[in-house]
Amino acid sequence: MPPKKDAKASAKQPQKTQKKKEGSGGGKAKKKKWSKGKVRDKLNNQVLFDKPTYEKLYKEVPQYKLITPAVVSERLKVRGSLARRALIELREKGLIKQ
């Protein structure tokens, strides 16, 4: 009588190799790279008025359709606090109304 074939041993081997093939097929997922968001340029606005900017304030700002500290600050490249003071001065001189 020949020796019996071990059914359990032969059955285990193919299953292990099959599992390995299934698991390693996809590869490792890459981590998501998050964006840094919007990067703004550093503003270098003036802290005090120089002569040309001060003249521009009196000539151009009264003709603006919308006059706010933000608009004045952006167009004349001055700080927001300086723009607020400038609008107060223009209002006191009667060049703009509130």
Rosetta silent file (secondary structure, phi, psi, omega in degrees, C-alpha in Angstrom):
SEQUENCE: MPPKKDAKASAKQPQKTQKKKEGSGGGKAKKKKWSKGKVRDKLNNQVLFDKPTYEKLYKEVPQYKLITPAVVSERLKVRGSLARRALIELREKGLIKQ
SCORE:     score description
SCORE:     0.000 S_00000001
   1 L     0.000  127.166  179.780    0.000    0.000    0.000 S_00000001
   2 L   -74.656  157.944 -179.774    1.512    3.411   -0.997 S_00000001
   3 L   -66.651  147.506 -178.882    1.689    6.206    1.573 S_00000001
   4 L   -71.932  143.764  174.703   -1.334    8.435    1.790 S_00000001
   5 L   -79.722  134.956 -178.973   -1.081   11.914    0.312 S_00000001
   6 L   -79.231  105.389 -177.043   -1.516   14.564    2.971 S_00000001
   7 H   -67.054  -37.078 -178.734   -4.601   16.449    1.769 S_00000001
   8 H   -66.208  -43.140 -177.586   -4.252   19.165    4.414 S_00000001
   9 H   -65.390  -42.467 -178.863   -0.636   20.010    3.533 S_00000001
  10 H   -72.247  -28.349 -179.602   -1.292   20.278   -0.192 S_00000001
  11 H   -75.370  -34.024 -177.307   -4.420   22.345    0.395 S_00000001
  12 H   -70.060  -40.507 -174.114   -2.674   24.871    2.667 S_00000001
  13 H   -60.587  -51.348 -179.334    0.170   25.723    0.317 S_00000001
  14 H   -63.489  -33.019 -179.539   -1.851   27.004   -2.640 S_00000001
  15 H   -64.846  -41.365 -179.416   -4.096   29.061   -0.367 S_00000001
  16 H   -62.762  -43.922 -179.180   -1.134   30.924    1.146 S_00000001
  17 H   -67.605  -34.652  178.255    0.264   31.825   -2.240 S_00000001
  18 H   -65.879  -42.491 -179.618   -3.164   32.933   -3.425 S_00000001
  19 H   -62.529  -41.065 -179.639   -3.604   35.206   -0.421 S_00000001
  20 H   -62.322  -42.983 -179.613   -0.219   36.827   -1.014 S_00000001
  21 H   -62.978  -40.574 -178.845   -1.045   37.575   -4.623 S_00000001
  22 H   -66.605  -43.618 -174.581   -4.372   39.141   -3.684 S_00000001
  23 H   -71.135  -37.423 -173.905   -2.967   41.333   -0.920 S_00000001
  24 H   -91.816    2.926 -176.419    0.068   42.741   -2.716 S_00000001
  25 L   -67.520  -38.821 -173.913   -1.670   43.476   -6.006 S_00000001
  26 L   -79.060  -29.588 -175.776   -2.795   47.033   -5.166 S_00000001
  27 L    83.089  173.616 -177.102    0.399   48.383   -3.689 S_00000001
  28 L   -85.066  135.608 -179.463    0.653   50.888   -0.861 S_00000001
  29 L   -72.933  140.531  178.535   -1.580   53.962   -1.070 S_00000001
  30 L   -83.324  146.906  178.608    0.245   57.311   -1.205 S_00000001
  31 L   -74.717  145.595 -179.479   -0.507   59.928    1.420 S_00000001
  32 L   -72.506  135.349  177.141   -2.419   62.993    0.264 S_00000001
  33 L   -96.182  118.864 -177.905   -0.306   66.125   -0.047 S_00000001
  34 L   -82.698  141.436  178.470   -2.177   69.121    1.338 S_00000001
  35 L   -75.849  158.694 -178.845   -1.817   72.454   -0.391 S_00000001
  36 L   -82.613   -2.111 -177.669   -0.405   75.393    1.516 S_00000001
  37 L    85.480 -173.314 -179.572   -3.461   77.511    0.706 S_00000001
  38 L   -76.238  131.547  179.579   -3.388   80.870   -0.999 S_00000001
  39 L  -105.687  119.883 -179.572   -0.088   82.657   -0.579 S_00000001
  40 L   -99.246  148.297  175.614   -0.341   86.446   -0.571 S_00000001
  41 L   -73.093  145.440  178.940    2.488   88.843   -1.283 S_00000001
  42 L   -71.652  126.129  178.613    3.654   90.888    1.669 S_00000001
  43 L   -80.779  137.380  177.498    2.317   94.444    1.386 S_00000001
  44 L  -117.881   70.569 -176.331    4.824   97.205    1.949 S_00000001
  45 L   -82.886  151.800 -179.114    2.458  100.126    2.542 S_00000001
  46 E   -73.216  148.087  178.856    3.617  103.577    3.605 S_00000001
  47 L   -95.671  -28.375  177.266    3.184  104.672    7.202 S_00000001
  48 L  -127.739  153.987  177.431    3.332  108.404    6.432 S_00000001
  49 L   -75.149  137.207  166.511    2.276  110.402    3.378 S_00000001
  50 L   -98.010  171.550 -172.531    4.985  111.653    1.070 S_00000001
  51 H   -59.348  -48.123 -179.545    4.338  114.758   -1.034 S_00000001
  52 H   -63.275  -37.270 -179.736    3.196  113.052   -4.290 S_00000001
  53 H   -69.408  -37.127  179.992    0.865  110.673   -2.443 S_00000001
  54 H   -66.167  -39.742  177.278   -0.615  113.520   -0.386 S_00000001
  55 H   -66.944  -38.909  178.326   -1.329  115.506   -3.568 S_00000001
  56 H   -63.476  -35.866  178.066   -2.850  112.401   -5.174 S_00000001
  57 H   -58.885  -47.101 -177.148   -5.105  112.046   -2.110 S_00000001
  58 H   -74.066  -30.697 -178.764   -6.572  115.520   -2.634 S_00000001
  59 H   -80.340  -50.064 -167.461   -6.870  115.208   -6.434 S_00000001
  60 H   -94.058  -38.415 -172.533   -8.160  111.669   -6.967 S_00000001
  61 H   -60.882  -41.307  178.479   -9.912  110.433   -3.828 S_00000001
  62 H   -61.502  -21.316  179.441  -12.860  112.901   -3.979 S_00000001
  63 H   -88.192   -8.303  179.351  -13.641  111.584   -7.497 S_00000001
  64 L   -61.977  143.962  177.720  -13.786  107.914   -6.406 S_00000001
  65 L   -73.381  -40.449  177.958  -17.225  106.358   -6.737 S_00000001
  66 L  -121.297  120.227 -177.746  -16.732  104.333   -3.533 S_00000001
  67 L  -115.342  106.996  175.941  -14.570  105.875   -0.830 S_00000001
  68 L  -133.677  160.044  176.891  -13.601  103.535    2.004 S_00000001
  69 H   -57.355  -35.522 -179.511  -10.394  103.166    4.006 S_00000001
  70 H   -65.766  -42.503 -179.627   -9.765   99.825    2.265 S_00000001
  71 H   -66.269  -45.763 -179.616  -10.058  101.352   -1.228 S_00000001
  72 H   -62.854  -43.239 -179.969   -7.854  104.341   -0.344 S_00000001
  73 H   -61.258  -42.797 -177.833   -5.289  102.064    1.305 S_00000001
  74 H   -70.315  -43.497 -175.072   -5.110   99.765   -1.704 S_00000001
  75 H   -76.337  -36.614 -178.734   -4.921  102.463   -4.400 S_00000001
  76 H   -94.053   -3.616 -179.318   -2.514  104.844   -2.646 S_00000001
  77 L    57.767   48.968  176.394   -0.430  102.036   -1.047 S_00000001
  78 E  -121.839  163.451  179.299   -0.791  103.427    2.474 S_00000001
  79 L   -66.813  157.560 -179.015   -1.655  101.749    5.752 S_00000001
  80 H   -63.391  -39.578  179.940   -5.299  101.403    6.755 S_00000001
  81 H   -64.302  -37.580  178.436   -4.908  103.646    9.803 S_00000001
  82 H   -69.398  -37.077  177.823   -3.410  106.385    7.615 S_00000001
  83 H   -64.989  -40.392  177.576   -6.241  106.003    5.106 S_00000001
  84 H   -60.932  -46.931  179.753   -8.823  106.422    7.906 S_00000001
  85 H   -63.164  -38.184 -179.953   -7.147  109.629    9.111 S_00000001
  86 H   -64.669  -40.583  179.225   -6.942  110.939    5.545 S_00000001
  87 H   -67.165  -36.227  176.428  -10.684  110.399    5.015 S_00000001
  88 H   -63.035  -43.019  179.671  -11.438  112.217    8.268 S_00000001
  89 H   -63.693  -43.707  178.823   -9.295  115.139    7.058 S_00000001
  90 H   -64.157  -36.510  179.577  -11.033  115.226    3.651 S_00000001
  91 H   -68.440  -40.007  179.670  -14.434  115.157    5.358 S_00000001
  92 H   -66.357  -33.300  179.424  -13.498  118.049    7.678 S_00000001
  93 L   -83.234   -5.122  176.058  -12.357  120.151    4.698 S_00000001
  94 L    83.169   14.035  179.804  -15.622  119.430    2.886 S_00000001
  95 L   -79.982  -28.269  175.499  -14.112  117.570   -0.076 S_00000001
  96 L  -131.244  156.851  177.172  -16.120  114.412    0.640 S_00000001
  97 L  -111.597  159.458 -176.377  -19.373  113.862    2.484 S_00000001
  98 L   -81.781    0.000    0.000  -20.185  111.157    4.974 S_00000001
